[in-house]
mmCIF file of C-alpha atoms in Angstrom:
data_model
loop_
_atom_site.group_PDB
_atom_site.id
_atom_site.type_symbol
_atom_site.label_atom_id
_atom_site.label_comp_id
_atom_site.label_asym_id
_atom_site.label_seq_id
_atom_site.Cartn_x
_atom_site.Cartn_y
_atom_site.Cartn_z
ATOM 1 C CA UNK W 1 2.442 28.566 18.282
ATOM 2 C CA UNK W 2 0.980 25.111 18.943
ATOM 3 C CA UNK W 3 2.848 21.892 18.403
ATOM 4 C CA UNK W 4 3.038 20.669 14.825
ATOM 5 C CA UNK W 5 0.448 18.065 13.933
ATOM 6 C CA UNK W 6 2.008 14.704 13.036
ATOM 7 C CA UNK W 7 0.726 13.100 9.846
ATOM 8 C CA UNK W 8 1.283 9.792 8.052
ATOM 9 C CA UNK W 9 0.577 8.640 4.524
ATOM 10 C CA UNK W 10 -1.711 5.815 3.366
ATOM 11 C CA UNK W 11 -1.820 4.271 -0.139
ATOM 12 C CA UNK W 12 -5.145 3.146 -1.584
ATOM 13 C CA UNK W 13 -3.728 -0.320 -2.394
ATOM 14 C CA UNK W 14 -2.589 -0.946 1.187
ATOM 15 C CA UNK W 15 -4.785 1.301 3.372
ATOM 16 C CA UNK W 16 -8.180 0.714 5.042
ATOM 17 C CA UNK W 17 -11.103 0.787 2.620
ATOM 18 C CA UNK W 18 -13.118 3.002 4.981
ATOM 19 C CA UNK W 19 -10.503 5.763 4.806
ATOM 20 C CA UNK W 20 -10.473 5.962 1.026
ATOM 21 C CA UNK W 21 -14.239 5.625 0.799
ATOM 22 C CA UNK W 22 -14.425 8.655 3.095
ATOM 23 C CA UNK W 23 -11.983 10.573 0.856
ATOM 24 C CA UNK W 24 -14.124 9.806 -2.178
ATOM 25 C CA UNK W 25 -17.239 10.745 -0.219
ATOM 26 C CA UNK W 26 -15.784 14.179 0.542
ATOM 27 C CA UNK W 27 -14.124 14.817 -2.815
ATOM 28 C CA UNK W 28 -16.916 13.577 -5.090
ATOM 29 C CA UNK W 29 -18.766 16.766 -4.264
ATOM 30 C CA UNK W 30 -15.811 19.043 -4.998
ATOM 31 C CA UNK W 31 -16.778 21.780 -7.449
ATOM 32 C CA UNK W 32 -13.291 22.806 -8.449
ATOM 33 C CA UNK W 33 -9.856 23.257 -6.943
ATOM 34 C CA UNK W 34 -8.211 26.510 -5.902
ATOM 35 C CA UNK W 35 -4.604 26.902 -6.976
ATOM 36 C CA UNK W 36 -2.417 27.872 -4.034
ATOM 37 C CA UNK W 37 -0.883 31.123 -5.294
ATOM 38 C CA UNK W 38 2.594 31.761 -6.678
ATOM 39 C CA UNK W 39 4.295 28.951 -4.761
ATOM 40 C CA UNK W 40 2.207 26.286 -6.506
ATOM 41 C CA UNK W 41 2.724 27.826 -9.935
ATOM 42 C CA UNK W 42 6.485 28.155 -9.390
ATOM 43 C CA UNK W 43 6.626 24.508 -8.351
ATOM 44 C CA UNK W 44 4.660 23.459 -11.441
ATOM 45 C CA UNK W 45 6.926 25.493 -13.688
ATOM 46 C CA UNK W 46 10.065 23.996 -12.113
ATOM 47 C CA UNK W 47 8.669 20.481 -12.655
ATOM 48 C CA UNK W 48 7.703 21.400 -16.247
ATOM 49 C CA UNK W 49 4.080 20.404 -15.754
ATOM 50 C CA UNK W 50 2.308 20.693 -19.147
ATOM 51 C CA UNK W 51 -0.281 23.423 -19.571
ATOM 52 C CA UNK W 52 -2.851 20.783 -20.502
ATOM 53 C CA UNK W 53 -2.440 19.180 -17.067
ATOM 54 C CA UNK W 54 -2.579 22.517 -15.249
ATOM 55 C CA UNK W 55 -5.801 23.372 -17.088
ATOM 56 C CA UNK W 56 -7.475 20.272 -15.601
ATOM 57 C CA UNK W 57 -6.987 21.404 -11.999
ATOM 58 C CA UNK W 58 -9.456 24.321 -11.590
ATOM 59 C CA UNK W 59 -12.303 22.165 -12.944
ATOM 60 C CA UNK W 60 -11.248 19.117 -10.931
ATOM 61 C CA UNK W 61 -13.786 16.285 -10.769
ATOM 62 C CA UNK W 62 -12.932 13.165 -8.776
ATOM 63 C CA UNK W 63 -14.292 10.905 -11.506
ATOM 64 C CA UNK W 64 -11.705 12.188 -13.979
ATOM 65 C CA UNK W 65 -8.710 11.502 -11.679
ATOM 66 C CA UNK W 66 -7.518 8.361 -9.881
ATOM 67 C CA UNK W 67 -7.185 8.529 -6.096
ATOM 68 C CA UNK W 68 -3.760 7.177 -5.044
ATOM 69 C CA UNK W 69 -3.021 8.132 -1.428
ATOM 70 C CA UNK W 70 -3.886 10.473 1.417
ATOM 71 C CA UNK W 71 -2.324 11.995 4.520
ATOM 72 C CA UNK W 72 -3.879 11.337 7.936
ATOM 73 C CA UNK W 73 -3.512 13.076 11.296
ATOM 74 C CA UNK W 74 -2.113 10.641 13.852
ATOM 75 C CA UNK W 75 -4.163 12.167 16.677
ATOM 76 C CA UNK W 76 -7.589 11.999 15.002
ATOM 77 C CA UNK W 77 -7.294 9.433 12.212
ATOM 78 C CA UNK W 78 -8.867 11.889 9.747
ATOM 79 C CA UNK W 79 -7.401 12.678 6.350
ATOM 80 C CA UNK W 80 -6.052 16.184 5.779
ATOM 81 C CA UNK W 81 -4.960 15.882 2.145
ATOM 82 C CA UNK W 82 -5.447 13.533 -0.781
ATOM 83 C CA UNK W 83 -3.303 12.801 -3.822
ATOM 84 C CA UNK W 84 -4.785 12.107 -7.243
ATOM 85 C CA UNK W 85 -3.275 10.917 -10.518
ATOM 86 C CA UNK W 86 -3.903 11.941 -14.096
ATOM 87 C CA UNK W 87 -2.079 10.740 -17.203
ATOM 88 C CA UNK W 88 -1.030 12.945 -20.118
ATOM 89 C CA UNK W 89 1.114 11.862 -23.067
ATOM 90 C CA UNK W 90 2.065 8.672 -21.225
ATOM 91 C CA UNK W 91 3.334 10.538 -18.145
ATOM 92 C CA UNK W 92 1.761 10.257 -14.683
ATOM 93 C CA UNK W 93 1.140 13.415 -12.662
ATOM 94 C CA UNK W 94 0.218 13.471 -8.970
ATOM 95 C CA UNK W 95 -1.824 16.355 -7.551
ATOM 96 C CA UNK W 96 -2.132 16.805 -3.780
ATOM 97 C CA UNK W 97 -5.252 18.597 -2.564
ATOM 98 C CA UNK W 98 -5.393 19.971 0.969
ATOM 99 C CA UNK W 99 -7.944 21.605 3.262
ATOM 100 C CA UNK W 100 -10.445 23.865 1.582
ATOM 101 C CA UNK W 101 -9.875 22.102 -1.751
ATOM 102 C CA UNK W 102 -6.607 23.964 -2.262
ATOM 103 C CA UNK W 103 -4.042 22.498 -4.660
ATOM 104 C CA UNK W 104 -0.867 22.097 -2.592
ATOM 105 C CA UNK W 105 1.623 20.281 -4.835
ATOM 106 C CA UNK W 106 1.874 18.735 -8.271
ATOM 107 C CA UNK W 107 4.677 16.562 -9.592
ATOM 108 C CA UNK W 108 5.600 14.013 -12.192
ATOM 109 C CA UNK W 109 5.295 10.590 -10.623
ATOM 110 C CA UNK W 110 8.198 8.226 -11.184
ATOM 111 C CA UNK W 111 8.297 4.534 -10.306
ATOM 112 C CA UNK W 112 9.826 3.700 -6.954
ATOM 113 C CA UNK W 113 9.357 6.885 -4.979
ATOM 114 C CA UNK W 114 10.258 7.175 -1.296
ATOM 115 C CA UNK W 115 6.842 7.383 0.307
ATOM 116 C CA UNK W 116 6.550 5.603 3.632
ATOM 117 C CA UNK W 117 2.986 4.299 3.701
ATOM 118 C CA UNK W 118 1.188 2.909 6.742
ATOM 119 C CA UNK W 119 0.118 -0.669 6.028
ATOM 120 C CA UNK W 120 -0.830 -1.990 9.481
ATOM 121 C CA UNK W 121 -0.722 -1.229 13.201
ATOM 122 C CA UNK W 122 -2.676 0.963 15.616
ATOM 123 C CA UNK W 123 -2.840 4.030 13.351
ATOM 124 C CA UNK W 124 -4.198 1.828 10.547
ATOM 125 C CA UNK W 125 -6.896 0.523 12.909
ATOM 126 C CA UNK W 126 -7.651 4.033 14.164
ATOM 127 C CA UNK W 127 -8.078 5.420 10.637
ATOM 128 C CA UNK W 128 -10.377 2.525 9.750
ATOM 129 C CA UNK W 129 -12.538 2.938 12.855
ATOM 130 C CA UNK W 130 -12.802 6.728 12.739
ATOM 131 C CA UNK W 131 -13.629 6.906 9.041
ATOM 132 C CA UNK W 132 -16.088 4.035 9.324
ATOM 133 C CA UNK W 133 -17.935 6.133 11.882
ATOM 134 C CA UNK W 134 -17.746 9.262 9.745
ATOM 135 C CA UNK W 135 -19.286 7.370 6.838
ATOM 136 C CA UNK W 136 -22.132 6.221 9.062
ATOM 137 C CA UNK W 137 -22.723 9.736 10.371
ATOM 138 C CA UNK W 138 -21.174 12.549 8.254
ATOM 139 C CA UNK W 139 -21.274 14.997 11.142
ATOM 140 C CA UNK W 140 -18.902 12.758 13.060
ATOM 141 C CA UNK W 141 -21.322 12.411 15.981
ATOM 142 C CA UNK W 142 -21.846 8.668 15.775
ATOM 143 C CA UNK W 143 -22.252 6.981 19.149
ATOM 144 C CA UNK W 144 -18.938 6.339 20.848
ATOM 145 C CA UNK W 145 -16.931 8.398 18.336
ATOM 146 C CA UNK W 146 -14.978 10.396 20.941
ATOM 147 C CA UNK W 147 -14.458 7.365 23.155
ATOM 148 C CA UNK W 148 -13.200 5.267 20.248
ATOM 149 C CA UNK W 149 -10.807 7.995 19.113
ATOM 150 C CA UNK W 150 -9.418 8.358 22.646
ATOM 151 C CA UNK W 151 -8.951 4.582 22.951
ATOM 152 C CA UNK W 152 -7.056 4.495 19.675
ATOM 153 C CA UNK W 153 -4.800 7.395 20.726
ATOM 154 C CA UNK W 154 -4.096 5.749 24.079
ATOM 155 C CA UNK W 155 -3.292 2.500 22.332
ATOM 156 C CA UNK W 156 -0.775 4.240 20.058
ATOM 157 C CA UNK W 157 0.978 5.814 23.055
ATOM 158 C CA UNK W 158 1.161 2.486 24.903
ATOM 159 C CA UNK W 159 2.556 0.624 21.897
ATOM 160 C CA UNK W 160 5.126 3.355 21.218
ATOM 161 C CA UNK W 161 6.305 3.125 24.849
ATOM 162 C CA UNK W 162 6.538 -0.667 24.581
ATOM 163 C CA UNK W 163 8.512 -0.325 21.351
ATOM 164 C CA UNK W 164 11.115 1.787 23.157
ATOM 165 C CA UNK W 165 11.185 -0.425 26.255
ATOM 166 C CA UNK W 166 11.349 -3.849 24.563
ATOM 167 C CA UNK W 167 13.488 -3.202 21.467
ATOM 168 C CA UNK W 168 16.866 -4.906 21.016
ATOM 169 C CA UNK W 169 19.906 -2.924 19.894
ATOM 170 C CA UNK W 170 21.820 -4.306 16.913
ATOM 171 C CA UNK W 171 25.549 -4.516 17.776
ATOM 172 C CA UNK W 172 27.075 -6.113 14.675
ATOM 173 C CA UNK W 173 25.982 -8.089 11.647
ATOM 174 C CA UNK W 174 27.814 -10.590 9.424
ATOM 175 C CA UNK W 175 26.495 -11.539 5.971
ATOM 176 C CA UNK W 176 26.750 -15.320 5.731
ATOM 177 C CA UNK W 177 25.283 -15.500 2.213
ATOM 178 C CA UNK W 178 24.496 -12.466 0.071
ATOM 179 C CA UNK W 179 23.453 -12.919 -3.552
ATOM 180 C CA UNK W 180 20.575 -12.004 -5.857
ATOM 181 C CA UNK W 181 18.249 -14.442 -4.106
ATOM 182 C CA UNK W 182 18.902 -14.073 -0.388
ATOM 183 C CA UNK W 183 20.810 -12.087 2.217
ATOM 184 C CA UNK W 184 21.388 -14.421 5.180
ATOM 185 C CA UNK W 185 22.709 -12.580 8.245
ATOM 186 C CA UNK W 186 24.190 -13.484 11.642
ATOM 187 C CA UNK W 187 23.626 -10.668 14.164
ATOM 188 C CA UNK W 188 24.559 -9.813 17.748
ATOM 189 C CA UNK W 189 22.003 -7.892 19.817
ATOM 190 C CA UNK W 190 22.008 -6.065 23.142
ATOM 191 C CA UNK W 191 18.900 -6.863 25.196
ATOM 192 C CA UNK W 192 16.918 -4.203 27.111
ATOM 193 C CA UNK W 193 18.683 -5.331 30.328
ATOM 194 C CA UNK W 194 22.131 -4.710 28.789
ATOM 195 C CA UNK W 195 23.182 -8.308 28.087
ATOM 196 C CA UNK W 196 24.548 -9.143 24.612
ATOM 197 C CA UNK W 197 23.494 -12.326 22.812
ATOM 198 C CA UNK W 198 24.885 -13.911 19.621
ATOM 199 C CA UNK W 199 24.098 -15.316 17.088
ATOM 200 C CA UNK W 200 20.622 -14.530 15.762
ATOM 201 C CA UNK W 201 19.996 -15.536 12.163
ATOM 202 C CA UNK W 202 17.707 -13.636 9.822
ATOM 203 C CA UNK W 203 17.357 -13.185 6.106
ATOM 204 C CA UNK W 204 16.047 -10.872 3.407
ATOM 205 C CA UNK W 205 14.215 -12.107 0.357
ATOM 206 C CA UNK W 206 11.932 -10.379 -2.091
ATOM 207 C CA UNK W 207 8.571 -9.082 -0.968
ATOM 208 C CA UNK W 208 5.838 -11.046 -2.695
ATOM 209 C CA UNK W 209 2.155 -11.057 -3.623
ATOM 210 C CA UNK W 210 -0.567 -13.660 -3.054
ATOM 211 C CA UNK W 211 -3.813 -13.598 -5.063
ATOM 212 C CA UNK W 212 -7.104 -15.263 -4.144
ATOM 213 C CA UNK W 213 -8.624 -15.321 -7.624
ATOM 214 C CA UNK W 214 -12.261 -16.181 -8.412
ATOM 215 C CA UNK W 215 -13.386 -16.816 -11.968
ATOM 216 C CA UNK W 216 -16.721 -15.745 -13.475
ATOM 217 C CA UNK W 217 -18.386 -18.928 -12.148
ATOM 218 C CA UNK W 218 -17.144 -18.329 -8.605
ATOM 219 C CA UNK W 219 -14.496 -21.055 -8.730
ATOM 220 C CA UNK W 220 -11.171 -20.479 -6.975
ATOM 221 C CA UNK W 221 -8.164 -20.479 -9.304
ATOM 222 C CA UNK W 222 -5.341 -22.441 -7.659
ATOM 223 C CA UNK W 223 -1.958 -23.715 -8.758
ATOM 224 C CA UNK W 224 -0.073 -26.938 -8.082
ATOM 225 C CA UNK W 225 3.724 -26.925 -7.920
ATOM 226 C CA UNK W 226 6.676 -28.542 -6.143
ATOM 227 C CA UNK W 227 7.961 -26.791 -3.015
ATOM 228 C CA UNK W 228 11.505 -27.780 -2.149
ATOM 229 C CA UNK W 229 11.185 -26.706 1.509
ATOM 230 C CA UNK W 230 8.819 -29.551 2.346
ATOM 231 C CA UNK W 231 9.751 -31.607 -0.752
ATOM 232 C CA UNK W 232 6.240 -32.121 -2.039
ATOM 233 C CA UNK W 233 3.724 -30.754 -4.555
ATOM 234 C CA UNK W 234 1.346 -28.267 -2.947
ATOM 235 C CA UNK W 235 -1.999 -26.640 -3.731
ATOM 236 C CA UNK W 236 -1.886 -22.884 -3.251
ATOM 237 C CA UNK W 237 -3.019 -19.537 -4.646
ATOM 238 C CA UNK W 238 -1.118 -17.774 -7.451
ATOM 239 C CA UNK W 239 1.817 -15.907 -5.929
ATOM 240 C CA UNK W 240 5.246 -14.553 -6.740
ATOM 241 C CA UNK W 241 8.010 -12.090 -5.982
ATOM 242 C CA UNK W 242 7.790 -8.369 -6.642
ATOM 243 C CA UNK W 243 10.333 -7.554 -9.304
ATOM 244 C CA UNK W 244 12.958 -4.871 -8.917
ATOM 245 C CA UNK W 245 16.141 -3.793 -10.659
ATOM 246 C CA UNK W 246 19.667 -3.695 -9.289
ATOM 247 C CA UNK W 247 20.761 -0.460 -7.615
ATOM 248 C CA UNK W 248 24.372 0.660 -8.133
ATOM 249 C CA UNK W 249 25.398 -2.878 -9.016
ATOM 250 C CA UNK W 250 24.009 -4.353 -5.790
ATOM 251 C CA UNK W 251 21.049 -6.776 -5.860
ATOM 252 C CA UNK W 252 17.886 -5.142 -4.507
ATOM 253 C CA UNK W 253 16.095 -7.944 -2.685
ATOM 254 C CA UNK W 254 13.293 -5.814 -1.264
ATOM 255 C CA UNK W 255 11.013 -3.135 -2.620
ATOM 256 C CA UNK W 256 11.658 -1.130 0.565
ATOM 257 C CA UNK W 257 14.754 -0.121 2.467
ATOM 258 C CA UNK W 258 15.203 -0.771 6.176
ATOM 259 C CA UNK W 259 12.913 2.160 7.083
ATOM 260 C CA UNK W 260 10.106 1.069 4.783
ATOM 261 C CA UNK W 261 10.820 3.410 1.866
ATOM 262 C CA UNK W 262 10.256 1.915 -1.615
ATOM 263 C CA UNK W 263 13.523 1.514 -3.504
ATOM 264 C CA UNK W 264 13.942 3.087 -6.956
ATOM 265 C CA UNK W 265 12.830 0.650 -9.637
ATOM 266 C CA UNK W 266 10.520 -1.355 -7.357
ATOM 267 C CA UNK W 267 7.473 -2.829 -9.063
ATOM 268 C CA UNK W 268 4.079 -1.720 -7.767
ATOM 269 C CA UNK W 269 2.551 -4.508 -5.646
ATOM 270 C CA UNK W 270 -0.824 -4.507 -7.406
ATOM 271 C CA UNK W 271 0.915 -4.544 -10.782
ATOM 272 C CA UNK W 272 2.939 -7.531 -9.569
ATOM 273 C CA UNK W 273 -0.272 -9.292 -8.476
ATOM 274 C CA UNK W 274 -1.847 -8.757 -11.900
ATOM 275 C CA UNK W 275 1.313 -9.991 -13.621
ATOM 276 C CA UNK W 276 1.697 -13.114 -11.471
ATOM 277 C CA UNK W 277 -1.963 -14.085 -11.916
ATOM 278 C CA UNK W 278 -1.729 -13.918 -15.696
ATOM 279 C CA UNK W 279 1.712 -15.519 -15.940
ATOM 280 C CA UNK W 280 0.835 -18.495 -13.732
ATOM 281 C CA UNK W 281 -2.773 -19.059 -14.848
ATOM 282 C CA UNK W 282 -3.554 -17.029 -17.982
ATOM 283 C CA UNK W 283 -6.356 -15.203 -16.130
ATOM 284 C CA UNK W 284 -6.889 -11.445 -15.734
ATOM 285 C CA UNK W 285 -9.305 -9.358 -13.675
ATOM 286 C CA UNK W 286 -10.572 -5.782 -13.507
ATOM 287 C CA UNK W 287 -11.859 -6.088 -9.914
ATOM 288 C CA UNK W 288 -9.219 -6.167 -7.188
ATOM 289 C CA UNK W 289 -9.289 -5.768 -3.411
ATOM 290 C CA UNK W 290 -6.240 -5.373 -1.189
ATOM 291 C CA UNK W 291 -6.706 -7.539 1.903
ATOM 292 C CA UNK W 292 -3.599 -6.717 3.937
ATOM 293 C CA UNK W 293 0.165 -6.274 3.799
ATOM 294 C CA UNK W 294 1.895 -8.252 6.517
ATOM 295 C CA UNK W 295 5.377 -9.545 7.429
ATOM 296 C CA UNK W 296 5.867 -12.969 5.881
ATOM 297 C CA UNK W 297 7.719 -14.342 8.945
ATOM 298 C CA UNK W 298 8.523 -11.661 11.531
ATOM 299 C CA UNK W 299 10.718 -13.984 13.588
ATOM 300 C CA UNK W 300 13.417 -14.579 10.999
ATOM 301 C CA UNK W 301 12.801 -12.521 7.828
ATOM 302 C CA UNK W 302 12.056 -8.913 6.922
ATOM 303 C CA UNK W 303 10.095 -9.391 3.693
ATOM 304 C CA UNK W 304 6.403 -8.566 3.362
ATOM 305 C CA UNK W 305 3.458 -10.365 1.759
ATOM 306 C CA UNK W 306 0.890 -8.273 -0.126
ATOM 307 C CA UNK W 307 -2.419 -10.154 -0.144
ATOM 308 C CA UNK W 308 -5.112 -9.472 -2.760
ATOM 309 C CA UNK W 309 -8.433 -10.783 -4.030
ATOM 310 C CA UNK W 310 -9.391 -10.713 -7.710
ATOM 311 C CA UNK W 311 -12.994 -11.196 -8.838
ATOM 312 C CA UNK W 312 -14.662 -12.107 -12.160
ATOM 313 C CA UNK W 313 -11.379 -13.429 -13.559
ATOM 314 C CA UNK W 314 -11.427 -14.428 -17.205
ATOM 315 C CA UNK W 315 -8.902 -16.475 -19.149
ATOM 316 C CA UNK W 316 -7.204 -14.530 -21.942
ATOM 317 C CA UNK W 317 -4.054 -16.547 -22.607
ATOM 318 C CA UNK W 318 -2.011 -19.576 -21.735
ATOM 319 C CA UNK W 319 0.604 -19.606 -18.991
ATOM 320 C CA UNK W 320 3.836 -17.614 -19.317
ATOM 321 C CA UNK W 321 6.128 -19.379 -16.874
ATOM 322 C CA UNK W 322 9.774 -18.770 -16.027
ATOM 323 C CA UNK W 323 12.232 -21.432 -17.135
ATOM 324 C CA UNK W 324 12.396 -22.808 -13.587
ATOM 325 C CA UNK W 325 8.603 -22.919 -13.068
ATOM 326 C CA UNK W 326 6.500 -26.053 -13.562
ATOM 327 C CA UNK W 327 2.945 -25.137 -12.567
ATOM 328 C CA UNK W 328 -0.475 -26.692 -13.165
ATOM 329 C CA UNK W 329 -3.719 -24.748 -12.809
ATOM 330 C CA UNK W 330 -6.540 -26.344 -10.834
ATOM 331 C CA UNK W 331 -10.016 -24.990 -10.061
ATOM 332 C CA UNK W 332 -11.693 -25.502 -6.688
ATOM 333 C CA UNK W 333 -14.961 -24.558 -5.060
ATOM 334 C CA UNK W 334 -14.949 -22.531 -1.843
ATOM 335 C CA UNK W 335 -16.032 -25.619 0.103
ATOM 336 C CA UNK W 336 -13.153 -27.624 -1.358
ATOM 337 C CA UNK W 337 -10.645 -24.999 -0.217
ATOM 338 C CA UNK W 338 -12.185 -25.045 3.256
ATOM 339 C CA UNK W 339 -11.846 -28.833 3.336
ATOM 340 C CA UNK W 340 -8.226 -28.766 2.141
ATOM 341 C CA UNK W 341 -7.364 -26.288 4.914
ATOM 342 C CA UNK W 342 -9.139 -28.329 7.601
ATOM 343 C CA UNK W 343 -7.365 -31.520 6.524
ATOM 344 C CA UNK W 344 -3.901 -29.955 6.246
ATOM 345 C CA UNK W 345 -3.857 -30.248 2.468
ATOM 346 C CA UNK W 346 -3.354 -26.531 1.800
ATOM 347 C CA UNK W 347 0.240 -26.099 2.899
ATOM 348 C CA UNK W 348 0.948 -22.373 2.701
ATOM 349 C CA UNK W 349 0.406 -20.517 5.985
ATOM 350 C CA UNK W 350 0.236 -16.970 4.578
ATOM 351 C CA UNK W 351 -2.178 -18.134 1.861
ATOM 352 C CA UNK W 352 -4.433 -19.659 4.525
ATOM 353 C CA UNK W 353 -4.356 -16.380 6.440
ATOM 354 C CA UNK W 354 -5.456 -14.540 3.292
ATOM 355 C CA UNK W 355 -8.340 -16.975 2.864
ATOM 356 C CA UNK W 356 -9.517 -16.636 6.477
ATOM 357 C CA UNK W 357 -9.256 -12.852 6.275
ATOM 358 C CA UNK W 358 -11.359 -12.830 3.084
ATOM 359 C CA UNK W 359 -13.981 -14.955 4.816
ATOM 360 C CA UNK W 360 -13.923 -12.698 7.874
ATOM 361 C CA UNK W 361 -14.589 -9.706 5.599
ATOM 362 C CA UNK W 362 -17.568 -11.523 4.060
ATOM 363 C CA UNK W 363 -16.000 -11.625 0.602
ATOM 364 C CA UNK W 364 -16.806 -15.310 0.061
ATOM 365 C CA UNK W 365 -20.249 -15.526 1.666
ATOM 366 C CA UNK W 366 -22.288 -15.449 -1.540
ATOM 367 C CA UNK W 367 -20.330 -18.432 -2.883
ATOM 368 C CA UNK W 368 -21.112 -20.662 0.091
ATOM 369 C CA UNK W 369 -24.873 -20.079 0.231
#
């Protein structure tokens, strides 16, 4: 038998657009799903999947289900299965469809599962590049396809070797401050050459979302508020922490554990982005794009920033601020944001990165013409 093929999971909110466009491209033509024998039916019975949900599977049409995630081969960057959601009687059900349009698994979806999704790195880039090529040429024969795939595989191997060679070993950790807001740690590490160094300070805070929001006139919805770190009022995009509940009496500061698995009770990042936009500004949107998920400050913290764009935002309410929030809403043109950034008047580094990434993707071009 050959070696098992390694696969990783991507979520539609955090994965490359090309990958999920390719999934839709393949599945939109599906003419029904084959149920995978007794195993699948036993699994459905054990999970108490309603008959009404099971009846939807044989006549599966992509337009009637919501694509949520897919599984990708690490050697080729191609997807091998996709997971789709349907809702019945207020419950969410996830169906995984594999090769040959065979139904592999079905389950009730609960908030805060333990899926470890790829959000960045060489495999992310590989999946984007390979599926971009497959969209351009369905037969997968686009110029440079094999060369690009080989380069991506080589890159993964090199980075994995560097990870092993350059990583520090954690020896001991002391919690200097640990409450519902922050976990400040003092850690001793062993270097690759065997020497031990102490102390290194790091902290955990909540993961958070940042939203570049454009209203129906193409104006950028910004907020003004006091930031105690630099002791001044700043202009920035709507943003806020991803909410979670306490686990076993301990404060859950992150929506993922140390290995990147979402904790039970963690709020969905896109749901958090929608909530923060409306709470801080009173605006809502039906058009969202995930730009990237990236460490907020890899040197000293382990929390992540989930960056989004929202288009055609419309105001539906006033603000709904927390008791400690004092926030004004201010509208800007794209050129005004560019000028603020150039002059140092937009004082949030991750927000600036989101803006530059949106411009690099061409998402603001029509507004500057």
